[in-house]
C-alpha cells in the first residue's frame, strides 16, 4: 500500500516552497518520523518526515522544483523492506546497526570539534558516513565542504590503497602549473533570493538614514565580570552582552514609541509590546528569530532565548513561527569583528540597532585622557516615520542605559 507524502503547512501566508534536498532515494528504507526531504521556504529549511515505516518508492518532484502546500512529493510503500537490509540475518542486521550508531557517535563528536561551519546537508553526510570533517579539503566556495566532498572522502576511506610495486617505477614528471582560473555557478537558494528581495525592497521603499553614537562598555563589562559565575550557576546560561542591549532597547522604545512602530498603508501601527528580532547567522543565510514580549522578560530568559535561537539556526530547525512578527531588530556585527556599519531595516519594521566590536580607545573623561573599552552603535531608521530627533534620542537612551545599567533596574 502506497502512502502519499505531501507538502505540510509551512506557516501563516506561506503557500509554497521548493525541494532543497532529497534525504532519501527510491529504494531506501524509511522509518516512521524519519526525514525524507528538506524543503526550502522564504525563511527556513523544513525537514519533512515520513508518517509511516516502509520503502521510498518514488520522488514526485525534483530538487529545485517549486511545490505548493498539499502537493504530493513522494510515495512510501508501507511495511516494505529496504534493499539494503533484504536477506540479512537478524543478528547481522543488528550488528550493522550497532556499527552505524558507533560511526555516527564518533562523527558527531568530530563534527562538534570541527571549526568550520557546515550546511545541514553536509552535517547529515558526515554523520551518515562517519568521517572527520576537519581532515577533508573542501571544494566549495571559500573552501567550504560539500556533500560530494564527504561522500568522496568516505569512499576513499573504505577502498584500500593499492599495494606498492616491488620494483620502483620511474617517477613521472610533475604536471606544469597551467594557471587555470575557475568559476563556479551556484543557484541561489530560495531563502537567499528572499533575503535579497527584502533588503533591496527596504532600500527602495523606506527613506533610510543612520545615526551613530559610541558607548563606554566599562560598566557592563564590570557587572558581567562580577556576576557571570553566579548568574551561570543560578540560571544555567552564560551572561552575555545582548541581554543588556535588549533591555536598554526596551527603555528606548517605551520612551520613543515611533521607533517601535511601522507604516501600513496610510496608517502608523504602534505597539505596546516589544518583540525584538535578533539577527542570527545560519548556514543558508541570515535569519531573524523573535524574542517576544521582551519588555516583560529578565536577563536570564532573554539570554536563554538567544542561545536557543543560535543553536537551532545552526541545526536548521528554526520554524516559521520563530521568525514571524517582530517590532524592532538588533544585529551584532561585532561578533565578526565589524567596527562600524549601517544596518538595513527588516521590513515592515522601521528601525534596527547595529552593535559592533569592543576595543580599547583613548577618550576624554573629566578633562583627562583615559583608555576605555568602547563600542560604536548605529540606529538605521525609516525617516518617513521617525524624525532625526526621535532617532537620536532613542540611541542616546540606549547609550546611557549601557553606561549606567542601574537605569534598567529603576526604569529610567
Short mmCIF file of C-alpha atoms in Angstrom, two decimals, residues 166-379:
data_model
loop_
_atom_site.label_atom_id
_atom_site.label_comp_id
_atom_site.label_asym_id
_atom_site.label_seq_id
_atom_site.Cartn_x
_atom_site.Cartn_y
_atom_site.Cartn_z
CA UNK A 166 58.27 -4.24 -5.61
CA UNK A 167 60.16 -2.54 -8.44
CA UNK A 168 60.10 1.25 -8.16
CA UNK A 169 58.54 2.79 -11.22
CA UNK A 170 60.11 5.73 -12.92
CA UNK A 171 58.72 8.85 -11.31
CA UNK A 172 56.51 10.83 -13.64
CA UNK A 173 57.31 14.50 -14.02
CA UNK A 174 55.06 16.81 -12.03
CA UNK A 175 52.45 18.46 -14.23
CA UNK A 176 53.25 22.05 -15.05
CA UNK A 177 51.06 24.66 -13.48
CA UNK A 178 48.54 25.81 -16.05
CA UNK A 179 47.38 28.91 -14.27
CA UNK A 180 43.79 27.85 -14.94
CA UNK A 181 41.17 30.14 -13.44
CA UNK A 182 37.86 28.62 -12.47
CA UNK A 183 34.36 29.89 -11.90
CA UNK A 184 31.54 28.21 -10.04
CA UNK A 185 27.87 28.95 -10.65
CA UNK A 186 25.54 28.01 -7.82
CA UNK A 187 21.80 28.62 -7.94
CA UNK A 188 20.65 30.94 -5.18
CA UNK A 189 18.60 29.19 -2.53
CA UNK A 190 15.03 30.31 -2.07
CA UNK A 191 15.99 31.85 1.27
CA UNK A 192 18.89 33.83 -0.23
CA UNK A 193 16.64 35.09 -3.04
CA UNK A 194 14.08 36.26 -0.47
CA UNK A 195 16.77 37.97 1.64
CA UNK A 196 17.99 39.80 -1.46
CA UNK A 197 14.49 40.94 -2.44
CA UNK A 198 13.54 42.07 1.07
CA UNK A 199 16.74 44.05 1.66
CA UNK A 200 16.59 45.70 -1.76
CA UNK A 201 12.91 46.41 -1.20
CA UNK A 202 13.73 48.08 2.11
CA UNK A 203 16.18 50.41 0.36
CA UNK A 204 13.70 51.25 -2.38
CA UNK A 205 10.61 51.77 -0.21
CA UNK A 206 11.95 53.31 3.01
CA UNK A 207 13.75 56.61 3.45
CA UNK A 208 16.75 55.09 5.20
CA UNK A 209 19.06 57.09 7.42
CA UNK A 210 21.57 56.03 10.08
CA UNK A 211 22.64 57.83 13.25
CA UNK A 212 25.71 56.79 15.26
CA UNK A 213 26.98 57.03 18.80
CA UNK A 214 29.70 55.41 20.86
CA UNK A 215 29.29 53.62 24.18
CA UNK A 216 31.66 53.14 27.08
CA UNK A 217 31.25 49.44 27.92
CA UNK A 218 33.13 49.65 31.24
CA UNK A 219 30.06 49.37 33.49
CA UNK A 220 28.54 46.44 31.62
CA UNK A 221 31.87 44.60 31.47
CA UNK A 222 32.37 45.19 35.21
CA UNK A 223 28.86 43.92 36.05
CA UNK A 224 29.27 40.91 33.77
CA UNK A 225 32.66 40.03 35.27
CA UNK A 226 31.32 40.39 38.81
CA UNK A 227 28.14 38.37 38.40
CA UNK A 228 28.74 35.97 35.47
CA UNK A 229 29.62 32.96 37.65
CA UNK A 230 26.65 33.42 39.99
CA UNK A 231 24.39 34.10 37.01
CA UNK A 232 25.50 30.92 35.23
CA UNK A 233 25.13 28.86 38.41
CA UNK A 234 21.61 30.11 39.12
CA UNK A 235 20.20 30.28 35.60
CA UNK A 236 22.34 27.70 33.77
CA UNK A 237 23.10 30.17 30.98
CA UNK A 238 26.00 32.48 30.20
CA UNK A 239 25.51 36.18 30.83
CA UNK A 240 26.23 37.94 27.54
CA UNK A 241 26.02 41.48 26.23
CA UNK A 242 22.87 41.04 24.13
CA UNK A 243 20.67 40.87 27.22
CA UNK A 244 21.87 44.32 28.29
CA UNK A 245 21.22 45.84 24.86
CA UNK A 246 17.80 44.18 24.57
CA UNK A 247 16.68 45.65 27.91
CA UNK A 248 18.21 49.04 27.03
CA UNK A 249 16.29 48.97 23.74
CA UNK A 250 13.06 48.32 25.64
CA UNK A 251 13.62 51.51 27.63
CA UNK A 252 14.26 53.49 24.45
CA UNK A 253 11.26 52.10 22.59
CA UNK A 254 8.98 52.84 25.53
CA UNK A 255 10.06 56.50 25.56
CA UNK A 256 10.16 56.85 21.76
CA UNK A 257 7.27 54.66 20.52
CA UNK A 258 7.68 55.60 16.84
CA UNK A 259 10.92 53.58 16.74
CA UNK A 260 8.84 50.52 17.71
CA UNK A 261 6.14 51.24 15.10
CA UNK A 262 5.75 50.72 11.37
CA UNK A 263 3.85 52.12 8.41
CA UNK A 264 0.99 50.09 6.96
CA UNK A 265 -0.68 51.79 4.01
CA UNK A 266 -1.54 55.29 5.14
CA UNK A 267 -1.59 54.33 8.84
CA UNK A 268 1.05 54.08 11.57
CA UNK A 269 0.84 50.91 13.68
CA UNK A 270 2.10 51.44 17.25
CA UNK A 271 2.81 48.57 19.67
CA UNK A 272 2.57 48.49 23.46
CA UNK A 273 4.92 45.49 23.50
CA UNK A 274 8.48 44.94 22.28
CA UNK A 275 9.17 41.89 20.09
CA UNK A 276 12.87 42.05 19.26
CA UNK A 277 14.14 40.28 16.14
CA UNK A 278 17.70 39.08 16.73
CA UNK A 279 19.82 38.67 13.59
CA UNK A 280 21.45 35.21 13.68
CA UNK A 281 23.85 33.71 11.14
CA UNK A 282 22.67 30.37 9.73
CA UNK A 283 24.27 28.05 7.12
CA UNK A 284 21.88 29.27 4.40
CA UNK A 285 21.92 32.97 5.30
CA UNK A 286 20.85 35.48 7.92
CA UNK A 287 17.70 34.70 9.90
CA UNK A 288 15.88 36.85 12.46
CA UNK A 289 14.02 34.88 15.14
CA UNK A 290 11.94 36.95 17.54
CA UNK A 291 12.20 37.38 21.32
CA UNK A 292 8.58 38.06 22.19
CA UNK A 293 7.42 40.38 24.98
CA UNK A 294 10.99 41.38 25.68
CA UNK A 295 9.78 44.21 27.91
CA UNK A 296 8.47 41.63 30.42
CA UNK A 297 11.46 39.27 30.38
CA UNK A 298 14.50 39.25 32.62
CA UNK A 299 18.11 38.90 31.54
CA UNK A 300 18.16 35.12 32.04
CA UNK A 301 15.09 34.48 29.87
CA UNK A 302 16.43 36.76 27.11
CA UNK A 303 19.85 35.08 27.15
CA UNK A 304 18.25 31.63 27.03
CA UNK A 305 16.07 32.64 24.08
CA UNK A 306 19.10 33.99 22.20
CA UNK A 307 21.19 30.87 22.90
CA UNK A 308 18.32 28.63 21.79
CA UNK A 309 17.86 30.58 18.56
CA UNK A 310 21.58 30.45 17.79
CA UNK A 311 21.74 26.70 18.35
CA UNK A 312 18.65 25.95 16.27
CA UNK A 313 19.81 28.28 13.48
CA UNK A 314 22.98 26.21 13.08
CA UNK A 315 20.97 22.98 13.18
CA UNK A 316 18.44 24.32 10.67
CA UNK A 317 15.50 23.66 12.99
CA UNK A 318 14.05 27.18 13.32
CA UNK A 319 10.40 27.37 12.33
CA UNK A 320 8.35 30.00 10.53
CA UNK A 321 6.63 30.80 13.83
CA UNK A 322 10.02 31.61 15.39
CA UNK A 323 10.60 34.37 12.84
CA UNK A 324 7.15 35.84 12.30
CA UNK A 325 6.40 39.29 13.63
CA UNK A 326 8.98 41.45 15.36
CA UNK A 327 8.77 45.19 16.03
CA UNK A 328 12.48 46.07 16.25
CA UNK A 329 15.76 44.36 15.29
CA UNK A 330 19.20 44.09 16.89
CA UNK A 331 22.09 42.98 14.69
CA UNK A 332 25.50 42.27 16.22
CA UNK A 333 28.20 42.56 13.59
CA UNK A 334 30.77 42.90 16.34
CA UNK A 335 30.99 39.13 16.75
CA UNK A 336 32.57 39.06 13.27
CA UNK A 337 34.91 41.98 14.00
CA UNK A 338 32.93 44.85 12.46
CA UNK A 339 33.99 48.30 13.67
CA UNK A 340 31.08 50.24 12.18
CA UNK A 341 28.22 49.62 9.74
CA UNK A 342 24.88 50.97 8.52
CA UNK A 343 22.41 48.12 9.05
CA UNK A 344 19.32 47.83 6.84
CA UNK A 345 15.88 47.70 8.47
CA UNK A 346 13.89 44.47 8.50
CA UNK A 347 10.53 45.30 6.77
CA UNK A 348 7.93 46.20 7.86
CA UNK A 349 9.87 47.40 10.90
CA UNK A 350 11.11 50.97 10.97
CA UNK A 351 14.40 50.69 12.86
CA UNK A 352 17.36 48.39 13.52
CA UNK A 353 20.14 48.68 16.10
CA UNK A 354 23.62 47.69 14.95
CA UNK A 355 26.24 46.59 17.51
CA UNK A 356 29.95 46.41 16.77
CA UNK A 357 33.21 45.21 18.24
CA UNK A 358 34.52 46.43 21.58
CA UNK A 359 38.03 47.88 21.53
CA UNK A 360 40.15 49.96 23.88
CA UNK A 361 40.30 53.59 22.77
CA UNK A 362 41.61 56.84 24.22
CA UNK A 363 38.74 59.04 25.38
CA UNK A 364 38.48 62.19 27.48
CA UNK A 365 36.76 61.78 30.87
CA UNK A 366 36.60 64.70 33.29
CA UNK A 367 39.30 66.52 31.35
CA UNK A 368 41.72 63.59 31.35
CA UNK A 369 42.68 61.16 28.58
CA UNK A 370 41.91 57.60 29.67
CA UNK A 371 41.68 54.20 27.99
CA UNK A 372 38.16 52.75 27.91
CA UNK A 373 36.50 49.76 26.18
CA UNK A 374 34.37 51.50 23.56
CA UNK A 375 31.77 50.31 21.05
CA UNK A 376 30.20 52.16 18.13
CA UNK A 377 26.44 51.67 17.90
CA UNK A 378 24.24 52.57 14.95
CA UNK A 379 20.50 53.07 14.54
#
